[in-house]
Amino acid sequence: MNPSHDCRDLLQAELLGRPAPAQAAKDPLRPVLASLLAGRSLNQGVLTATLGLSASAFETLWQDYFPGPQLNLVNGPGEVIVELEDLLHLLLEYRAGVRESEVWLAHIVAYSCCGRNHLWQDLGLANRGELSHLMNTAFPALADLNRGDMKWKKFIYRHYCSREGIYVCPAPSCSECADHAKCFAPEV
């Protein structure tokens, strides 16, 4: 028995059991948003109490997707990073353009890049699979570029840096890079 995992499951189930308007209830990203909220309520990840969103955007997310009493959320240890706006613009450029939740998730993912762990951990998600679902659903064109299943934060930064002409990897390709095993290794 894992109390944190069990508590997360209960929180997610409670949030997803709340009656939401049809458009929000059908959003394939709603379970990810519930996981983000559950993780933040368990003080997992680096996000703020508003998940890195403005107060008004967070209120809209809450009222549209999980109407009812809000969870007690506190700020995580995240900090605003210099490249936050650039990462946000990159994610917004690649969003699917289907639903408002993609805009929220662009802000949330960009803000979480300030953490020191894997992106799914800095987001406070339960596992990397949730992050992959988020990326494939909200940012499918960007996710398609990650053909080697590189860790998401590393991939986002690599893509951002290559677009800006910043080359952080000393090797000419990932397959020759000394960190290849770390970037493409399975999650533990």
PDB file of C-alpha atoms in Angstrom:
ATOM      1  CA  MET A   1       0.000   0.000   0.000  1.00  0.00           C
ATOM      2  CA  ASN A   2       1.343   3.396  -0.999  1.00  0.00           C
ATOM      3  CA  PRO A   3      -0.510   6.132   0.961  1.00  0.00           C
ATOM      4  CA  SER A   4       0.582   8.930  -1.390  1.00  0.00           C
ATOM      5  CA  HIS A   5      -0.493   6.936  -4.461  1.00  0.00           C
ATOM      6  CA  ASP A   6      -3.784   5.920  -2.820  1.00  0.00           C
ATOM      7  CA  CYS A   7      -4.491   9.509  -1.775  1.00  0.00           C
ATOM      8  CA  ARG A   8      -3.719  10.751  -5.303  1.00  0.00           C
ATOM      9  CA  ASP A   9      -6.104   8.178  -6.771  1.00  0.00           C
ATOM     10  CA  LEU A  10      -8.865   9.227  -4.370  1.00  0.00           C
ATOM     11  CA  LEU A  11      -8.328  12.934  -5.086  1.00  0.00           C
ATOM     12  CA  GLN A  12      -8.350  12.358  -8.843  1.00  0.00           C
ATOM     13  CA  ALA A  13     -11.466  10.194  -8.647  1.00  0.00           C
ATOM     14  CA  GLU A  14     -13.253  12.831  -6.571  1.00  0.00           C
ATOM     15  CA  LEU A  15     -12.291  15.618  -8.998  1.00  0.00           C
ATOM     16  CA  LEU A  16     -13.227  13.609 -12.087  1.00  0.00           C
ATOM     17  CA  GLY A  17     -16.524  12.604 -10.461  1.00  0.00           C
ATOM     18  CA  ARG A  18     -17.640  16.209 -10.234  1.00  0.00           C
ATOM     19  CA  PRO A  19     -20.277  17.216 -12.769  1.00  0.00           C
ATOM     20  CA  ALA A  20     -18.672  19.482 -15.342  1.00  0.00           C
ATOM     21  CA  PRO A  21     -20.107  21.109 -18.459  1.00  0.00           C
ATOM     22  CA  ALA A  22     -20.119  18.724 -21.435  1.00  0.00           C
ATOM     23  CA  GLN A  23     -17.200  20.382 -23.225  1.00  0.00           C
ATOM     24  CA  ALA A  24     -14.954  20.109 -20.149  1.00  0.00           C
ATOM     25  CA  ALA A  25     -16.171  16.613 -19.268  1.00  0.00           C
ATOM     26  CA  LYS A  26     -15.235  15.382 -22.772  1.00  0.00           C
ATOM     27  CA  ASP A  27     -11.793  17.030 -22.774  1.00  0.00           C
ATOM     28  CA  PRO A  28      -9.173  14.248 -22.956  1.00  0.00           C
ATOM     29  CA  LEU A  29      -6.869  16.508 -20.926  1.00  0.00           C
ATOM     30  CA  ARG A  30      -9.247  16.682 -17.939  1.00  0.00           C
ATOM     31  CA  PRO A  31      -7.639  13.641 -16.222  1.00  0.00           C
ATOM     32  CA  VAL A  32      -4.215  15.285 -16.594  1.00  0.00           C
ATOM     33  CA  LEU A  33      -5.539  18.491 -15.046  1.00  0.00           C
ATOM     34  CA  ALA A  34      -7.002  16.437 -12.190  1.00  0.00           C
ATOM     35  CA  SER A  35      -3.634  14.756 -11.690  1.00  0.00           C
ATOM     36  CA  LEU A  36      -1.878  18.141 -11.639  1.00  0.00           C
ATOM     37  CA  LEU A  37      -4.281  19.340  -8.951  1.00  0.00           C
ATOM     38  CA  ALA A  38      -3.935  16.127  -6.945  1.00  0.00           C
ATOM     39  CA  GLY A  39      -0.141  16.347  -7.150  1.00  0.00           C
ATOM     40  CA  ARG A  40      -0.129  19.983  -6.061  1.00  0.00           C
ATOM     41  CA  SER A  41      -2.449  19.164  -3.132  1.00  0.00           C
ATOM     42  CA  LEU A  42       0.068  16.496  -2.085  1.00  0.00           C
ATOM     43  CA  ASN A  43       2.869  19.091  -2.401  1.00  0.00           C
ATOM     44  CA  GLN A  44       4.434  17.278  -5.347  1.00  0.00           C
ATOM     45  CA  GLY A  45       6.233  19.200  -8.046  1.00  0.00           C
ATOM     46  CA  VAL A  46       7.258  22.828  -8.317  1.00  0.00           C
ATOM     47  CA  LEU A  47       4.050  24.548  -9.408  1.00  0.00           C
ATOM     48  CA  THR A  48       2.390  27.444  -7.647  1.00  0.00           C
ATOM     49  CA  ALA A  49      -0.967  27.076  -5.907  1.00  0.00           C
ATOM     50  CA  THR A  50      -2.533  28.267  -9.193  1.00  0.00           C
ATOM     51  CA  LEU A  51      -0.458  25.781 -11.237  1.00  0.00           C
ATOM     52  CA  GLY A  52       1.589  28.619 -12.713  1.00  0.00           C
ATOM     53  CA  LEU A  53      -1.547  30.247 -14.129  1.00  0.00           C
ATOM     54  CA  SER A  54      -2.914  33.702 -13.420  1.00  0.00           C
ATOM     55  CA  ALA A  55      -5.542  33.781 -10.673  1.00  0.00           C
ATOM     56  CA  SER A  56      -8.312  34.405 -13.212  1.00  0.00           C
ATOM     57  CA  ALA A  57      -7.201  31.579 -15.535  1.00  0.00           C
ATOM     58  CA  PHE A  58      -6.977  29.194 -12.573  1.00  0.00           C
ATOM     59  CA  GLU A  59     -10.461  30.203 -11.418  1.00  0.00           C
ATOM     60  CA  THR A  60     -11.830  29.549 -14.910  1.00  0.00           C
ATOM     61  CA  LEU A  61     -10.108  26.154 -15.026  1.00  0.00           C
ATOM     62  CA  TRP A  62     -11.519  25.259 -11.621  1.00  0.00           C
ATOM     63  CA  GLN A  63     -15.085  26.419 -12.292  1.00  0.00           C
ATOM     64  CA  ASP A  64     -15.257  24.901 -15.790  1.00  0.00           C
ATOM     65  CA  TYR A  65     -13.515  21.575 -15.127  1.00  0.00           C
ATOM     66  CA  PHE A  66     -13.976  20.802 -11.416  1.00  0.00           C
ATOM     67  CA  PRO A  67     -16.841  22.924 -10.056  1.00  0.00           C
ATOM     68  CA  GLY A  68     -17.207  22.749  -6.317  1.00  0.00           C
ATOM     69  CA  PRO A  69     -14.943  23.249  -3.333  1.00  0.00           C
ATOM     70  CA  GLN A  70     -11.310  23.875  -4.224  1.00  0.00           C
ATOM     71  CA  LEU A  71      -8.504  21.727  -2.858  1.00  0.00           C
ATOM     72  CA  ASN A  72      -6.133  23.311  -0.378  1.00  0.00           C
ATOM     73  CA  LEU A  73      -3.162  24.107  -2.609  1.00  0.00           C
ATOM     74  CA  VAL A  74       0.085  25.801  -1.583  1.00  0.00           C
ATOM     75  CA  ASN A  75       2.964  27.131  -3.636  1.00  0.00           C
ATOM     76  CA  GLY A  76       5.690  24.703  -4.584  1.00  0.00           C
ATOM     77  CA  PRO A  77       9.373  25.612  -4.731  1.00  0.00           C
ATOM     78  CA  GLY A  78       9.320  26.753  -8.367  1.00  0.00           C
ATOM     79  CA  GLU A  79      10.739  30.042  -9.531  1.00  0.00           C
ATOM     80  CA  VAL A  80      10.214  32.103 -12.650  1.00  0.00           C
ATOM     81  CA  ILE A  81      12.985  31.330 -15.139  1.00  0.00           C
ATOM     82  CA  VAL A  82      14.490  33.719 -17.676  1.00  0.00           C
ATOM     83  CA  GLU A  83      13.351  31.628 -20.635  1.00  0.00           C
ATOM     84  CA  LEU A  84       9.758  31.201 -19.366  1.00  0.00           C
ATOM     85  CA  GLU A  85       8.144  33.412 -22.017  1.00  0.00           C
ATOM     86  CA  ASP A  86      10.198  31.793 -24.793  1.00  0.00           C
ATOM     87  CA  LEU A  87       9.187  28.296 -23.673  1.00  0.00           C
ATOM     88  CA  LEU A  88       5.567  29.404 -23.384  1.00  0.00           C
ATOM     89  CA  HIS A  89       5.603  30.797 -26.939  1.00  0.00           C
ATOM     90  CA  LEU A  90       7.178  27.588 -28.228  1.00  0.00           C
ATOM     91  CA  LEU A  91       4.467  25.456 -26.592  1.00  0.00           C
ATOM     92  CA  LEU A  92       1.678  27.759 -27.769  1.00  0.00           C
ATOM     93  CA  GLU A  93       3.047  27.596 -31.297  1.00  0.00           C
ATOM     94  CA  TYR A  94       2.764  23.792 -31.257  1.00  0.00           C
ATOM     95  CA  ARG A  95      -0.585  23.444 -29.464  1.00  0.00           C
ATOM     96  CA  ALA A  96      -3.290  21.428 -31.195  1.00  0.00           C
ATOM     97  CA  GLY A  97      -5.633  24.436 -31.252  1.00  0.00           C
ATOM     98  CA  VAL A  98      -8.652  22.405 -30.224  1.00  0.00           C
ATOM     99  CA  ARG A  99      -9.369  23.438 -26.620  1.00  0.00           C
ATOM    100  CA  GLU A 100      -8.654  26.125 -24.035  1.00  0.00           C
ATOM    101  CA  SER A 101      -6.963  23.604 -21.742  1.00  0.00           C
ATOM    102  CA  GLU A 102      -4.022  23.547 -24.171  1.00  0.00           C
ATOM    103  CA  VAL A 103      -3.299  27.200 -23.402  1.00  0.00           C
ATOM    104  CA  TRP A 104      -3.420  26.499 -19.655  1.00  0.00           C
ATOM    105  CA  LEU A 105      -1.133  23.506 -20.110  1.00  0.00           C
ATOM    106  CA  ALA A 106       1.339  25.559 -22.135  1.00  0.00           C
ATOM    107  CA  HIS A 107       1.662  27.905 -19.149  1.00  0.00           C
ATOM    108  CA  ILE A 108       1.823  25.016 -16.686  1.00  0.00           C
ATOM    109  CA  VAL A 109       4.466  23.064 -18.613  1.00  0.00           C
ATOM    110  CA  ALA A 110       6.596  26.154 -19.300  1.00  0.00           C
ATOM    111  CA  TYR A 111       6.542  27.118 -15.625  1.00  0.00           C
ATOM    112  CA  SER A 112       7.432  23.568 -14.540  1.00  0.00           C
ATOM    113  CA  CYS A 113      10.603  23.662 -16.611  1.00  0.00           C
ATOM    114  CA  CYS A 114      12.149  25.591 -13.694  1.00  0.00           C
ATOM    115  CA  GLY A 115      12.426  22.394 -11.632  1.00  0.00           C
ATOM    116  CA  ARG A 116      15.453  20.156 -11.299  1.00  0.00           C
ATOM    117  CA  ASN A 117      13.751  16.782 -11.777  1.00  0.00           C
ATOM    118  CA  HIS A 118      12.104  15.098 -14.752  1.00  0.00           C
ATOM    119  CA  LEU A 119       9.304  17.251 -16.127  1.00  0.00           C
ATOM    120  CA  TRP A 120       6.552  14.854 -15.039  1.00  0.00           C
ATOM    121  CA  GLN A 121       7.898  15.057 -11.483  1.00  0.00           C
ATOM    122  CA  ASP A 122       8.206  18.860 -11.569  1.00  0.00           C
ATOM    123  CA  LEU A 123       4.610  19.018 -12.793  1.00  0.00           C
ATOM    124  CA  GLY A 124       3.517  16.815  -9.901  1.00  0.00           C
ATOM    125  CA  LEU A 125       2.088  14.150 -12.215  1.00  0.00           C
ATOM    126  CA  ALA A 126       1.852  10.491 -11.200  1.00  0.00           C
ATOM    127  CA  ASN A 127       4.139   9.195 -13.987  1.00  0.00           C
ATOM    128  CA  ARG A 128       5.766   9.948 -17.327  1.00  0.00           C
ATOM    129  CA  GLY A 129       2.846   8.345 -19.159  1.00  0.00           C
ATOM    130  CA  GLU A 130       0.578  11.172 -18.007  1.00  0.00           C
ATOM    131  CA  LEU A 131       3.057  13.679 -19.387  1.00  0.00           C
ATOM    132  CA  SER A 132       3.271  11.814 -22.685  1.00  0.00           C
ATOM    133  CA  HIS A 133      -0.533  11.877 -22.924  1.00  0.00           C
ATOM    134  CA  LEU A 134      -0.468  15.617 -22.173  1.00  0.00           C
ATOM    135  CA  MET A 135       2.170  16.296 -24.824  1.00  0.00           C
ATOM    136  CA  ASN A 136       0.579  14.053 -27.484  1.00  0.00           C
ATOM    137  CA  THR A 137      -2.865  15.569 -26.933  1.00  0.00           C
ATOM    138  CA  ALA A 138      -2.095  19.244 -26.302  1.00  0.00           C
ATOM    139  CA  PHE A 139       1.051  19.619 -28.432  1.00  0.00           C
ATOM    140  CA  PRO A 140       0.909  16.795 -31.010  1.00  0.00           C
ATOM    141  CA  ALA A 141       3.173  18.393 -33.630  1.00  0.00           C
ATOM    142  CA  LEU A 142       5.878  18.969 -31.009  1.00  0.00           C
ATOM    143  CA  ALA A 143       5.408  15.459 -29.613  1.00  0.00           C
ATOM    144  CA  ASP A 144       5.829  14.033 -33.133  1.00  0.00           C
ATOM    145  CA  LEU A 145       9.271  15.648 -33.289  1.00  0.00           C
ATOM    146  CA  ASN A 146      10.371  13.635 -30.235  1.00  0.00           C
ATOM    147  CA  ARG A 147      10.985  10.513 -32.304  1.00  0.00           C
ATOM    148  CA  GLY A 148      13.631   9.079 -29.971  1.00  0.00           C
ATOM    149  CA  ASP A 149      11.469   9.233 -26.828  1.00  0.00           C
ATOM    150  CA  MET A 150      13.858  11.718 -25.235  1.00  0.00           C
ATOM    151  CA  LYS A 151      12.878  12.923 -21.766  1.00  0.00           C
ATOM    152  CA  TRP A 152      10.387  15.735 -22.264  1.00  0.00           C
ATOM    153  CA  LYS A 153      12.171  18.581 -20.501  1.00  0.00           C
ATOM    154  CA  LYS A 154      15.431  17.757 -22.236  1.00  0.00           C
ATOM    155  CA  PHE A 155      13.577  17.558 -25.554  1.00  0.00           C
ATOM    156  CA  ILE A 156      11.764  20.879 -25.069  1.00  0.00           C
ATOM    157  CA  TYR A 157      15.008  22.623 -24.187  1.00  0.00           C
ATOM    158  CA  ARG A 158      16.896  20.936 -27.031  1.00  0.00           C
ATOM    159  CA  HIS A 159      14.225  22.028 -29.492  1.00  0.00           C
ATOM    160  CA  TYR A 160      14.106  25.555 -28.059  1.00  0.00           C
ATOM    161  CA  CYS A 161      17.887  25.905 -28.122  1.00  0.00           C
ATOM    162  CA  SER A 162      18.247  24.575 -31.662  1.00  0.00           C
ATOM    163  CA  ARG A 163      15.635  27.079 -32.886  1.00  0.00           C
ATOM    164  CA  GLU A 164      17.509  29.890 -31.144  1.00  0.00           C
ATOM    165  CA  GLY A 165      20.880  28.693 -32.480  1.00  0.00           C
ATOM    166  CA  ILE A 166      22.104  27.665 -29.029  1.00  0.00           C
ATOM    167  CA  TYR A 167      23.891  24.332 -29.151  1.00  0.00           C
ATOM    168  CA  VAL A 168      24.248  22.818 -25.693  1.00  0.00           C
ATOM    169  CA  CYS A 169      25.173  19.275 -26.694  1.00  0.00           C
ATOM    170  CA  PRO A 170      28.851  19.053 -27.656  1.00  0.00           C
ATOM    171  CA  ALA A 171      28.259  16.078 -29.968  1.00  0.00           C
ATOM    172  CA  PRO A 172      26.892  16.601 -33.489  1.00  0.00           C
ATOM    173  CA  SER A 173      23.947  14.278 -32.785  1.00  0.00           C
ATOM    174  CA  CYS A 174      22.163  12.753 -29.834  1.00  0.00           C
ATOM    175  CA  SER A 175      23.313   9.243 -30.676  1.00  0.00           C
ATOM    176  CA  GLU A 176      26.923  10.375 -30.211  1.00  0.00           C
ATOM    177  CA  CYS A 177      26.311  12.441 -27.066  1.00  0.00           C
ATOM    178  CA  ALA A 178      27.815  11.203 -23.800  1.00  0.00           C
ATOM    179  CA  ASP A 179      24.458  11.742 -22.041  1.00  0.00           C
ATOM    180  CA  HIS A 180      22.471   9.652 -24.557  1.00  0.00           C
ATOM    181  CA  ALA A 181      21.858   6.814 -22.054  1.00  0.00           C
ATOM    182  CA  LYS A 182      20.617   9.286 -19.420  1.00  0.00           C
ATOM    183  CA  CYS A 183      18.265  11.113 -21.768  1.00  0.00           C
ATOM    184  CA  PHE A 184      16.745   8.017 -23.349  1.00  0.00           C
ATOM    185  CA  ALA A 185      16.792   5.632 -20.377  1.00  0.00           C
ATOM    186  CA  PRO A 186      13.540   4.320 -18.914  1.00  0.00           C
ATOM    187  CA  GLU A 187      12.070   6.184 -15.944  1.00  0.00           C
ATOM    188  CA  VAL A 188      12.838   4.757 -12.523  1.00  0.00           C
TER     189      VAL A 188
END
